[in-house]
XYZ file of C-alpha atoms in Angstrom:
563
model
C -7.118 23.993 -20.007
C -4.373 24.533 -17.574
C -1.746 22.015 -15.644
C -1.493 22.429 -12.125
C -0.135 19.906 -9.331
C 1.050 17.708 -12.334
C -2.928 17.580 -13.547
C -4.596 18.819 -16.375
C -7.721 21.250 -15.677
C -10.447 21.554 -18.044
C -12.984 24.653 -18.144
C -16.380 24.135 -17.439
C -18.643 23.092 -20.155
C -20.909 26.250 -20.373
C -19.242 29.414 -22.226
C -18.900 32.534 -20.250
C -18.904 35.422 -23.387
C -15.830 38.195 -22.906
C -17.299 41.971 -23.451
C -17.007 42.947 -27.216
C -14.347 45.744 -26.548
C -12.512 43.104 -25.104
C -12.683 40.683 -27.952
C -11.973 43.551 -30.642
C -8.596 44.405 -28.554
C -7.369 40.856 -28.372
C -7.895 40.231 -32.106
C -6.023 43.147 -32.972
C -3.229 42.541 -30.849
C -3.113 39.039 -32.699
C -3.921 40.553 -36.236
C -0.550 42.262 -36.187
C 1.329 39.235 -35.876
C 3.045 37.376 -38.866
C 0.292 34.331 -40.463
C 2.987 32.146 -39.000
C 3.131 33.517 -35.882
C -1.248 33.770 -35.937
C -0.963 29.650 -36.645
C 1.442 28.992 -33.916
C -1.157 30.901 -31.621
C -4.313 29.032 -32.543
C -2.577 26.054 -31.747
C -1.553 26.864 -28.857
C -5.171 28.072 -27.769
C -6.409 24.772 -28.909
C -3.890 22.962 -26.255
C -5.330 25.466 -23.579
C -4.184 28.031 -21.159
C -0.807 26.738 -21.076
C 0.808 24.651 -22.725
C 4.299 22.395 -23.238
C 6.698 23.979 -26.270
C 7.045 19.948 -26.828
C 3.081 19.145 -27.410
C 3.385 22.690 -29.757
C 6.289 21.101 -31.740
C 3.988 17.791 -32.016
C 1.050 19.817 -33.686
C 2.311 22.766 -35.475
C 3.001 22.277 -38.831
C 6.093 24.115 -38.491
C 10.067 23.547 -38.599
C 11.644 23.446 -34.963
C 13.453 26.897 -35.698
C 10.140 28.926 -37.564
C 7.937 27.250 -34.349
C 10.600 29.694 -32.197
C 10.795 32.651 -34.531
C 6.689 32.647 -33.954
C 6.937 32.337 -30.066
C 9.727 34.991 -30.136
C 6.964 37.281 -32.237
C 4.216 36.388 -29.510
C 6.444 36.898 -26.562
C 7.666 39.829 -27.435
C 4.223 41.043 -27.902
C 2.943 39.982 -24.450
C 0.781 37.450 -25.671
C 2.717 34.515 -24.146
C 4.738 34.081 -21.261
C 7.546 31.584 -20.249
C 7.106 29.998 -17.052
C 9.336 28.471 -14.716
C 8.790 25.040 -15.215
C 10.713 24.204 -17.877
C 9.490 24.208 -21.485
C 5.973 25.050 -20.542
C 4.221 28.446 -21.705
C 1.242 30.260 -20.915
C -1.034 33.068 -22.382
C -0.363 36.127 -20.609
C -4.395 36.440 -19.692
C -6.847 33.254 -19.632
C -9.337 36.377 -22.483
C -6.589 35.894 -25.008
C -6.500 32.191 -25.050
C -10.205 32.563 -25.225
C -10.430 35.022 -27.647
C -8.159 33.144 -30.220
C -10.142 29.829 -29.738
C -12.937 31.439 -29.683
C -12.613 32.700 -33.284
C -11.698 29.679 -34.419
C -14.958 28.298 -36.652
C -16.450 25.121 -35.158
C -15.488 23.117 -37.749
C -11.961 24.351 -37.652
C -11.904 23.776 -33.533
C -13.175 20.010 -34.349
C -10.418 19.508 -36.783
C -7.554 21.061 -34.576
C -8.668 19.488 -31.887
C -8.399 16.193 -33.898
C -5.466 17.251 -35.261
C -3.596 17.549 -31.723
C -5.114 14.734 -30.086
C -3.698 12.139 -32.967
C -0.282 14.130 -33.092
C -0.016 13.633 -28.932
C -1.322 10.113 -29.314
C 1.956 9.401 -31.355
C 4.317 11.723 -29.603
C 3.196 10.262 -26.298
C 3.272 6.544 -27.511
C 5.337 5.313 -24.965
C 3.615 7.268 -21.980
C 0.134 7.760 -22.522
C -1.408 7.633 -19.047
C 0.665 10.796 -17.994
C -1.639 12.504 -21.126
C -5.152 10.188 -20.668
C -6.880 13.413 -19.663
C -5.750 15.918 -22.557
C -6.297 12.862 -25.210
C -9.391 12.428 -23.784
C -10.434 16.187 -23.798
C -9.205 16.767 -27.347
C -11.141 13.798 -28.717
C -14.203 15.079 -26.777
C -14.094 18.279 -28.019
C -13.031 16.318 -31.787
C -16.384 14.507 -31.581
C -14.378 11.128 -31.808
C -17.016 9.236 -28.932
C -14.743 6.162 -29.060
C -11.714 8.043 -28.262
C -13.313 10.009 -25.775
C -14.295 6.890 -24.182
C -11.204 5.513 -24.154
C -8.762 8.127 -22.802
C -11.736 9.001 -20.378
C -11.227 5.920 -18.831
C -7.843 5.778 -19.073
C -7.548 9.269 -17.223
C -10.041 7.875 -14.702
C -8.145 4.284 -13.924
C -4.596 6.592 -13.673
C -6.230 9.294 -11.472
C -7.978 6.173 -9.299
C -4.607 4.278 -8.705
C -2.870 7.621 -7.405
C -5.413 7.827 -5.335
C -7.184 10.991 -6.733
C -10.327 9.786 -6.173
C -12.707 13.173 -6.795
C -10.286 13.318 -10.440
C -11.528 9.518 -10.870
C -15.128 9.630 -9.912
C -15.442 12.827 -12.621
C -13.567 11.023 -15.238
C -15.426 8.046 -14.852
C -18.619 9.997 -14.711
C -17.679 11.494 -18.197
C -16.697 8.077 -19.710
C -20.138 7.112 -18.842
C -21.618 9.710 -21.122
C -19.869 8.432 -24.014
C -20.382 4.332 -23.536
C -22.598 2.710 -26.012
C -24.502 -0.418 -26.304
C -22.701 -2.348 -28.402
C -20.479 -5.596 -28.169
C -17.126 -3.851 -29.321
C -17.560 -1.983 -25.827
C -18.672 -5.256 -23.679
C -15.095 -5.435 -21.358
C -14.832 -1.929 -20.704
C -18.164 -1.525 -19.998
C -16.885 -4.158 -16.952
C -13.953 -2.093 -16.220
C -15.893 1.317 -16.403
C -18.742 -0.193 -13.713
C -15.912 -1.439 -11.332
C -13.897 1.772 -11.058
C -17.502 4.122 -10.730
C -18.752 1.857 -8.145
C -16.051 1.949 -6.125
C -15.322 5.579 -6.242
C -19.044 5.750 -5.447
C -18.188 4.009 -2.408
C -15.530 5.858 -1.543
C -18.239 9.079 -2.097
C -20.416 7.191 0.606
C -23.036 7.230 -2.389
C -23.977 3.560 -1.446
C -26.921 3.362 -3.544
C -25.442 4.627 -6.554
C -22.807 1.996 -5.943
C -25.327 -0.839 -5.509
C -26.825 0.728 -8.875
C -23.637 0.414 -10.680
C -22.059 -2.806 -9.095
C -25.373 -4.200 -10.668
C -24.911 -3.040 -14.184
C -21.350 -4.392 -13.503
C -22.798 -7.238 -12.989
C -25.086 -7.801 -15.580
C -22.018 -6.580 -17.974
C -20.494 -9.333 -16.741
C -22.969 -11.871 -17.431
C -23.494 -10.817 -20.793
C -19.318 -11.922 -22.086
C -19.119 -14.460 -19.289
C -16.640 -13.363 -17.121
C -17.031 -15.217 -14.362
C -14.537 -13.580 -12.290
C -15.785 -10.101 -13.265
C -19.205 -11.171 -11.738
C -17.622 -12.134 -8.187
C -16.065 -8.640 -8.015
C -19.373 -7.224 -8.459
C -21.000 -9.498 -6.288
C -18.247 -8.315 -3.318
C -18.784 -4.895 -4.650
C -22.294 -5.398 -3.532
C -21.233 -6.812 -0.577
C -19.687 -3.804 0.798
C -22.429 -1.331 -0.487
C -24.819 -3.206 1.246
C -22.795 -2.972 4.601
C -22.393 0.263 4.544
C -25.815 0.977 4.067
C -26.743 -1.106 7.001
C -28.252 -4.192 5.043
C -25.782 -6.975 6.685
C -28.088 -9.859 5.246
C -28.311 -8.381 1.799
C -24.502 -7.769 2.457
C -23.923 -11.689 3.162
C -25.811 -13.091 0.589
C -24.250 -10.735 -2.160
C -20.734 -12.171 -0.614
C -21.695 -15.567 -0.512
C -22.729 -15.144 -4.547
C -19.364 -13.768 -4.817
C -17.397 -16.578 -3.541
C -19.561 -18.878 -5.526
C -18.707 -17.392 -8.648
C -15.074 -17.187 -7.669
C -15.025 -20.686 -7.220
C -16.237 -20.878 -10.583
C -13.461 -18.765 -12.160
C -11.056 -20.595 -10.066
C -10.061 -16.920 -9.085
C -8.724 -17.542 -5.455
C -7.737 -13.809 -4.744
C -11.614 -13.407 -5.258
C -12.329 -16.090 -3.280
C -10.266 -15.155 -0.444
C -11.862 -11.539 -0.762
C -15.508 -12.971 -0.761
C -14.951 -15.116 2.343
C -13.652 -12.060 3.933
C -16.724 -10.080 2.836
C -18.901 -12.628 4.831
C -16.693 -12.272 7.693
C -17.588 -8.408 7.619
C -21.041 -9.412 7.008
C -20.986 -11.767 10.213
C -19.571 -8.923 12.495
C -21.863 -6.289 11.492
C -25.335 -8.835 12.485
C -23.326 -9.789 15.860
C -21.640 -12.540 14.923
C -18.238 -12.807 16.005
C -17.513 -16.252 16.083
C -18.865 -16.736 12.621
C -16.732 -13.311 11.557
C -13.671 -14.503 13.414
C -13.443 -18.291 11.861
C -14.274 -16.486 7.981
C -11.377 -13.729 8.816
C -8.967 -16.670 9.751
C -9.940 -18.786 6.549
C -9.540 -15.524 4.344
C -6.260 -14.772 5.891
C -4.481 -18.486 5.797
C -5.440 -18.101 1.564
C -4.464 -14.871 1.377
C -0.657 -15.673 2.867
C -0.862 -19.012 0.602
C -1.488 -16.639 -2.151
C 1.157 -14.064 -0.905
C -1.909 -11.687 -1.863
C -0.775 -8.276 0.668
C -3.701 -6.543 -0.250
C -6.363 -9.198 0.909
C -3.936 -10.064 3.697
C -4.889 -6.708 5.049
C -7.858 -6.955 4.265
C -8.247 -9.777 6.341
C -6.339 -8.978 9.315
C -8.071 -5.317 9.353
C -11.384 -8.255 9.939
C -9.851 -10.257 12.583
C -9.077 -6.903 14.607
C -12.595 -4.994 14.263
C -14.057 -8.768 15.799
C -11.303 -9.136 18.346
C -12.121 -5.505 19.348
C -15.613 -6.029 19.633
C -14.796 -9.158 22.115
C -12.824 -6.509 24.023
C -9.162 -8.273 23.045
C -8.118 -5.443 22.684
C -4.040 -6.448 22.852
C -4.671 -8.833 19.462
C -6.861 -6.338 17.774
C -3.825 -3.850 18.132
C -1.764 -6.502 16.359
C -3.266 -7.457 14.038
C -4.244 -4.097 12.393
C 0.059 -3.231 12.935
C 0.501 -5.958 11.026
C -2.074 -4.735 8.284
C -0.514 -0.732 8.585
C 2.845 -1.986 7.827
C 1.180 -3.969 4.817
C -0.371 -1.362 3.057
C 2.457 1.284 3.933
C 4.461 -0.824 2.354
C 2.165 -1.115 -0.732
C 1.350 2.892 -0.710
C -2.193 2.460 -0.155
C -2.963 6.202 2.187
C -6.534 5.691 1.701
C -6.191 2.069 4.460
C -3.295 3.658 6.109
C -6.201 6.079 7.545
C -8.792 2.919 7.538
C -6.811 1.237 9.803
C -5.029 4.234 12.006
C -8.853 5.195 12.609
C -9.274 1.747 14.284
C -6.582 2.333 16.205
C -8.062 5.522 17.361
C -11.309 3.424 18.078
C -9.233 1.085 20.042
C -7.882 3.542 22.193
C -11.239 5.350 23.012
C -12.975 2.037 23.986
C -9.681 1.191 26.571
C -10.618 4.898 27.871
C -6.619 6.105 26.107
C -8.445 9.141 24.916
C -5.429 11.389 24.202
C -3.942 8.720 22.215
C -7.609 7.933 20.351
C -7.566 11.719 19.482
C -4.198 11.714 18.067
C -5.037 8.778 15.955
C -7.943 9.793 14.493
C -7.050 13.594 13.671
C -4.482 11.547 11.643
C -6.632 9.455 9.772
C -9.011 12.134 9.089
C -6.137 14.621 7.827
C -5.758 11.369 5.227
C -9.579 11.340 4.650
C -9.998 14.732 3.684
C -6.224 14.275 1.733
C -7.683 11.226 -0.537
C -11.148 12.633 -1.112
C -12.327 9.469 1.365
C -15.917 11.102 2.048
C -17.087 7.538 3.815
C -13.386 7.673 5.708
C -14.613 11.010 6.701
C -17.639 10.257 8.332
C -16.045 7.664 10.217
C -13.179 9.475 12.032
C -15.246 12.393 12.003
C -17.929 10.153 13.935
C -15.367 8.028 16.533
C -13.345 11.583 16.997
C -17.058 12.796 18.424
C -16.902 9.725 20.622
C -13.467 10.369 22.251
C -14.268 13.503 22.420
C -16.459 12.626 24.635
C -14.586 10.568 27.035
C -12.109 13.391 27.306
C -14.399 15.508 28.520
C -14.868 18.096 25.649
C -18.954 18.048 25.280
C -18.907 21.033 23.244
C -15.862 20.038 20.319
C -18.066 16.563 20.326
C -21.250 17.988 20.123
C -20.020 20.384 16.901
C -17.845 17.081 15.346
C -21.198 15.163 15.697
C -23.606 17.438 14.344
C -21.250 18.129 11.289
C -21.521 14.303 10.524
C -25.413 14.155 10.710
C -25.535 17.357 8.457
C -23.505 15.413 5.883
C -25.527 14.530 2.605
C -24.320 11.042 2.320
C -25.214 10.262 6.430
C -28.841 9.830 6.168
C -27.965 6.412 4.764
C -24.899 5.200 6.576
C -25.151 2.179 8.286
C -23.140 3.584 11.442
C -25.124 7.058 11.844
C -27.022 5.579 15.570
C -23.568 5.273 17.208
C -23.363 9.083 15.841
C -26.534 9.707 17.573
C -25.479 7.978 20.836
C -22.155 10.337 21.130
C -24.118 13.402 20.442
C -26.466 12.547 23.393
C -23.985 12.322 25.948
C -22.221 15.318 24.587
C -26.001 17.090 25.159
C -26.520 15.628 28.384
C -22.931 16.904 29.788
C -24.118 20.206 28.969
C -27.878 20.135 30.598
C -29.296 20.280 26.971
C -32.143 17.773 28.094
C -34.330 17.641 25.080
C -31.264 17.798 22.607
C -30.105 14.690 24.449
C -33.050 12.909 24.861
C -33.977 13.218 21.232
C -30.601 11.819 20.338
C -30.478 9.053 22.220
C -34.187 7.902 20.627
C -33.502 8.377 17.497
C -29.732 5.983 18.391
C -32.201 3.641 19.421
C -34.698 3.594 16.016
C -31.660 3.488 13.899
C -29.818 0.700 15.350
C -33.126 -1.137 15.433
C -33.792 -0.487 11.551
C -30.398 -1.407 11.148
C -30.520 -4.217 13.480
C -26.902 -3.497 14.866
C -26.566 -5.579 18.715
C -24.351 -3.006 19.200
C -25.448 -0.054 18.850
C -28.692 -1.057 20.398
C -27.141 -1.769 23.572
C -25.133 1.559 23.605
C -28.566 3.403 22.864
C -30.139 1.520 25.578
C -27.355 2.475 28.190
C -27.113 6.531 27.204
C -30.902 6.819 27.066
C -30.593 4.946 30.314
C -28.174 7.831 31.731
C -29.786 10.881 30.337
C -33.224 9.525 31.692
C -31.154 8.964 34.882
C -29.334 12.587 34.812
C -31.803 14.377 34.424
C -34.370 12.597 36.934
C -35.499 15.305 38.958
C -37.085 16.989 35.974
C -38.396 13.833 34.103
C -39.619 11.681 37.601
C -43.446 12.410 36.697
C -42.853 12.042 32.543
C -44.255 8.330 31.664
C -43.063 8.323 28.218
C -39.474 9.140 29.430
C -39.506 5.746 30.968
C -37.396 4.054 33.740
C -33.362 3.955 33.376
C -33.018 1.079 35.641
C -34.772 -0.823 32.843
C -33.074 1.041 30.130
C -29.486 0.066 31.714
C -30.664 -3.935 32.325
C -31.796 -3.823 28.462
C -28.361 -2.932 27.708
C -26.688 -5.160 29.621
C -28.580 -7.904 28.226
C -27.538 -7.030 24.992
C -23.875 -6.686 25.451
C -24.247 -9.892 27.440
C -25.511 -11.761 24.199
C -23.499 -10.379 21.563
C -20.826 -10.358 23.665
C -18.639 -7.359 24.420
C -17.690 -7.759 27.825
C -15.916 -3.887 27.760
C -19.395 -2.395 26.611
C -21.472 -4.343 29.331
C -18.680 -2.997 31.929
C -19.335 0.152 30.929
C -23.297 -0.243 31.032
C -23.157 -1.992 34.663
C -20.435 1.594 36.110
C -23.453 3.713 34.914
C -25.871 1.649 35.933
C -24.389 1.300 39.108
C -23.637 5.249 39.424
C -27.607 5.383 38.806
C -28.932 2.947 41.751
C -26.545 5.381 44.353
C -28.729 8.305 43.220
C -31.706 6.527 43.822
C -30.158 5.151 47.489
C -29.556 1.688 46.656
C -26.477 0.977 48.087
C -25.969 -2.690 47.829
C -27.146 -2.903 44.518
C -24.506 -0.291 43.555
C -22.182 -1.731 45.512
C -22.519 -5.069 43.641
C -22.698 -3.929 40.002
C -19.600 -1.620 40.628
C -17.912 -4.602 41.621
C -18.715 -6.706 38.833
C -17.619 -4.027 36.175
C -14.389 -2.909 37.716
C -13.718 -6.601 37.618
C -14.401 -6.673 34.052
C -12.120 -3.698 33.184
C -9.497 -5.582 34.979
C -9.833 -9.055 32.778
C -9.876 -6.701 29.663
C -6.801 -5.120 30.454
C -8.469 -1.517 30.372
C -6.133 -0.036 33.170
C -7.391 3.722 32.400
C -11.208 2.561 33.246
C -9.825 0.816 36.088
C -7.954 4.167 37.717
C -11.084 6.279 36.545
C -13.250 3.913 38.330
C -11.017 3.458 41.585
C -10.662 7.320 42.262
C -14.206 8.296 41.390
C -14.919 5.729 44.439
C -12.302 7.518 46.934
């Protein structure tokens, strides 16, 4: 055991057995020490590789003034060391803290173990979060399950809230292992469900999440807390989404505000009603998405409730961006950046800097998009955000992209497809869809063709209007790119159909910048094949689109690719 970073470190579960000549040397060195000195020792091994003078003063059964005679004896032999940080010692090799525990009888490690864990307990009384994870590791290796349990999720909920979230996941994990079946255990078994599933979220381990947001859930149920079960229900909500199940995702939201209602818990039902806004905008549904964002914000700013006020605005700006307002998007996710800076919370700072980024790539400000997003995957990879990290990794592909750099894309892309957790994410065909214009920039005409199918089978299965309708248009332009080899291929099909299927779709959903962006390459298409007017016309009609939506960079891209 060893602190580092202001955490405690606990070895791995399986022994690993020092050489015997090893051994033999260490106990000598120890055997020549005063019984006092010996005592002070195997306590110390017991607290771990290093270890606070003031935890040693809380176990040892020793006056203040012998405890220090004993270290004096030990430092002087090299055993120990001081360090630098102030009270805090450390065996002068991890083999003789091993050594000396190791000797130690099982029954005598138990009882030590025991023995610190109660004297901490009561010398930490007025702090005992800072210490959740060496209570909880004493008590574990005390046998005491309910202990174990306890401090296990203590560590976890402490780690969680300062964001640690690979700490919480593992702590939560290992409270898991010690939770029983039995009514004494009922609330926590709530509280241990909530935190797992959402650091299973966080994982992007969605169905893990939907597994354990159920047995929330059902926990729930069984004391009749109402409010608990709306939490799980949104849990479920957002697992759902993220896996690509928007209906499931709805439903599980509209449960949630039911039982809100219920509970008269009106945080929770301002969170629900913002869960079936989410819902609403990932099937298409804007309208529906923006009036449920608008409802969930008014109760949220009732309630004074920041976090769900962010929550909320973060909604109304992913639906104004997919109507292409893309001024009002921008303010509304300032608005919810200043929020949860104010409130600490570097996991959404990234969320919503990421949209930003997004923003920015879809008004063609592909510097700026870059800039944002390396930021908000820095905070990813920072917090342990795996899902975070598959986003920016994905929409930093995309601008990529539109700055011209095929080849950074292409490797940003394929590292997000390799990713365990992708093959289930809900967002993987717009992945797909980058990657095959970042092939079809570089001639790679099976790489890109493959992409932009399989773009077009997973937004399908996912049934994302979207993404569709960007699969559509870049299978429609790598078709149309590479024409001279594929003219005589029937099953490559015909891009002027591709790029009208497209349109269509961005024409229903709708997203007015998407379908401008369809109709330039569509456009760009019928002057290869010599039809003039018909170019003429749909360049026209998507230059004046850029225009309405404000996109002035598509707008100067467009006008000097015409001189």
């Amino acid at each position: 055991v060893a602190l580092r970073d202001g955490s405690w470190h606990f070895p791995p579960a399986v022994e690993v057995r020092l050489p015997q000549s090893i051994h033999d040397i260490v106990l000598r060195r120890v055997g020549r020490l005063s019984k006092a000195s010996q005592d002070a020792l195997r306590l110390a091994a017991v607290l771990g590789q290093q270890f606070s003078f003031t935890d040693l003063m809380a176990v040892a059964e020793q006056a203040e003034d012998q405890l220090l005679e004993s270290l004096d004896e030990a430092l002087e032999r090299d055993l120990i060391r001081e360090l630098d940080t102030g009270g805090t010692l450390s065996f002068s090799h991890t083999e003789i803290q091993q050594v000396i525990y190791e000797a130690l009888s099982p029954l005598r490690r138990r009882a030590l173990h025991r023995r610190a864990g109660l004297a901490l307990e009561e010398w930490h009384a007025s702090n005992m979060d800072a210490i959740a994870g060496q209570l909880a590791y004493h008590f574990i290796q005390a046998g005491d399950r309910e202990k174990a349990f306890a401090y296990s999720l203590q560590a976890a909920q402490r780690a969680q809230l300062l964001h640690a979230h690979q700490d919480a996941l593992s702590w939560y994990t290992q409270a898991l292992g010690y939770l029983t079946d039995t009514e004494a255990y009922a609330a926590k078994r709530v509280d241990l469900y909530e935190g797992l599933g959402a650091m299973l979220q966080m994982q992007a381990r969605f169905t893990e999440a939907i597994a354990t947001y159920t047995a929330m859930r059902s926990a729930s149920e069984s004391i009749g807390d109402t409010a608990a079960q709306a939490r799980a229900w949104r849990g479920l909500s957002g697992a759902n989404n993220s896996l690509g199940d928007h209906h499931s995702a709805l439903e599980c939201a509209q449960r949630a505000e039911h039982m809100a209602r219920v509970a008269d818990a009106k945080i929770e039902i301002a969170a629900s009603i913002q869960g079936q806004g989410w819902a609403m905008y990932k099937m298409g549904n804007p309208e529906a998405a923006l009036a449920f964002g608008q409802q969930a914000l008014d109760l949220s700013r009732t309630l004074n409730a920041r976090n769900e006020m962010a929550l909320s605005l973060n909604l109304l700006g992913a639906v104004s961006d997919l109507l292409g307002h893309y001024d009002q998007a921008n303010l509304y996710w300032w608005e919810a950046l200043a929020l949860y800076r104010e409130m600490g919370n570097r996991t959404r700072v990234g969320v919503i800097l990421s949209n930003l980024g997004d923003t920015a790539r879809m008004r063609g400000d592909y510097h700026t998009s870059v800039s944002l997003l390396q930021e908000a995957l820095s905070i990813a990879r920072e917090m342990e955000n795996r899902e975070g990290e598959m986003t920016y990794m994905n929409n930093l592909g995309g601008a990529w992209v539109g700055l011209g750099e095929f080849r950074a894309a292409e490797t940003e892309l394929r590292q997000v497809i390799r990713m365990p957790e992708a093959a289930r994410w809900g967002t993987l065909s717009e992945t797909y869809c980058f990657l095959a214009e970042a092939c079809m920039r570089q001639g790679k005409l099976n790489e890109a063709l493959e992409a932009a199918r399989q773009a077009l089978e997973l937004g399908q299965q996912r049934d994302r209007p979207e993404f569709i309708g960007a699969a559509w248009r870049v299978l429609g332009m790598v078709v149309s790119h590479f024409h001279d080899v594929l003219e005589h291929d029937e099953e490559a099909g015909n891009a002027s159909e591709y790029f009208a299927r497209s349109a269509e779709v961005f024409s229903d959903i709708p997203m007015d910048g998407e379908r401008a962006r369809t109709l330039r390459e569509w456009a760009e298409h019928e002057r290869h094949r010599g039809d003039a007017a018909r170019s003429q016309e749909m360049w026209r009609e998507s230059l004046q689109l850029f225009n309405q939506l404000g996109m002035e960079l598509e707008v100067e891209r467009m006008q000097s690719r015409a001189e």
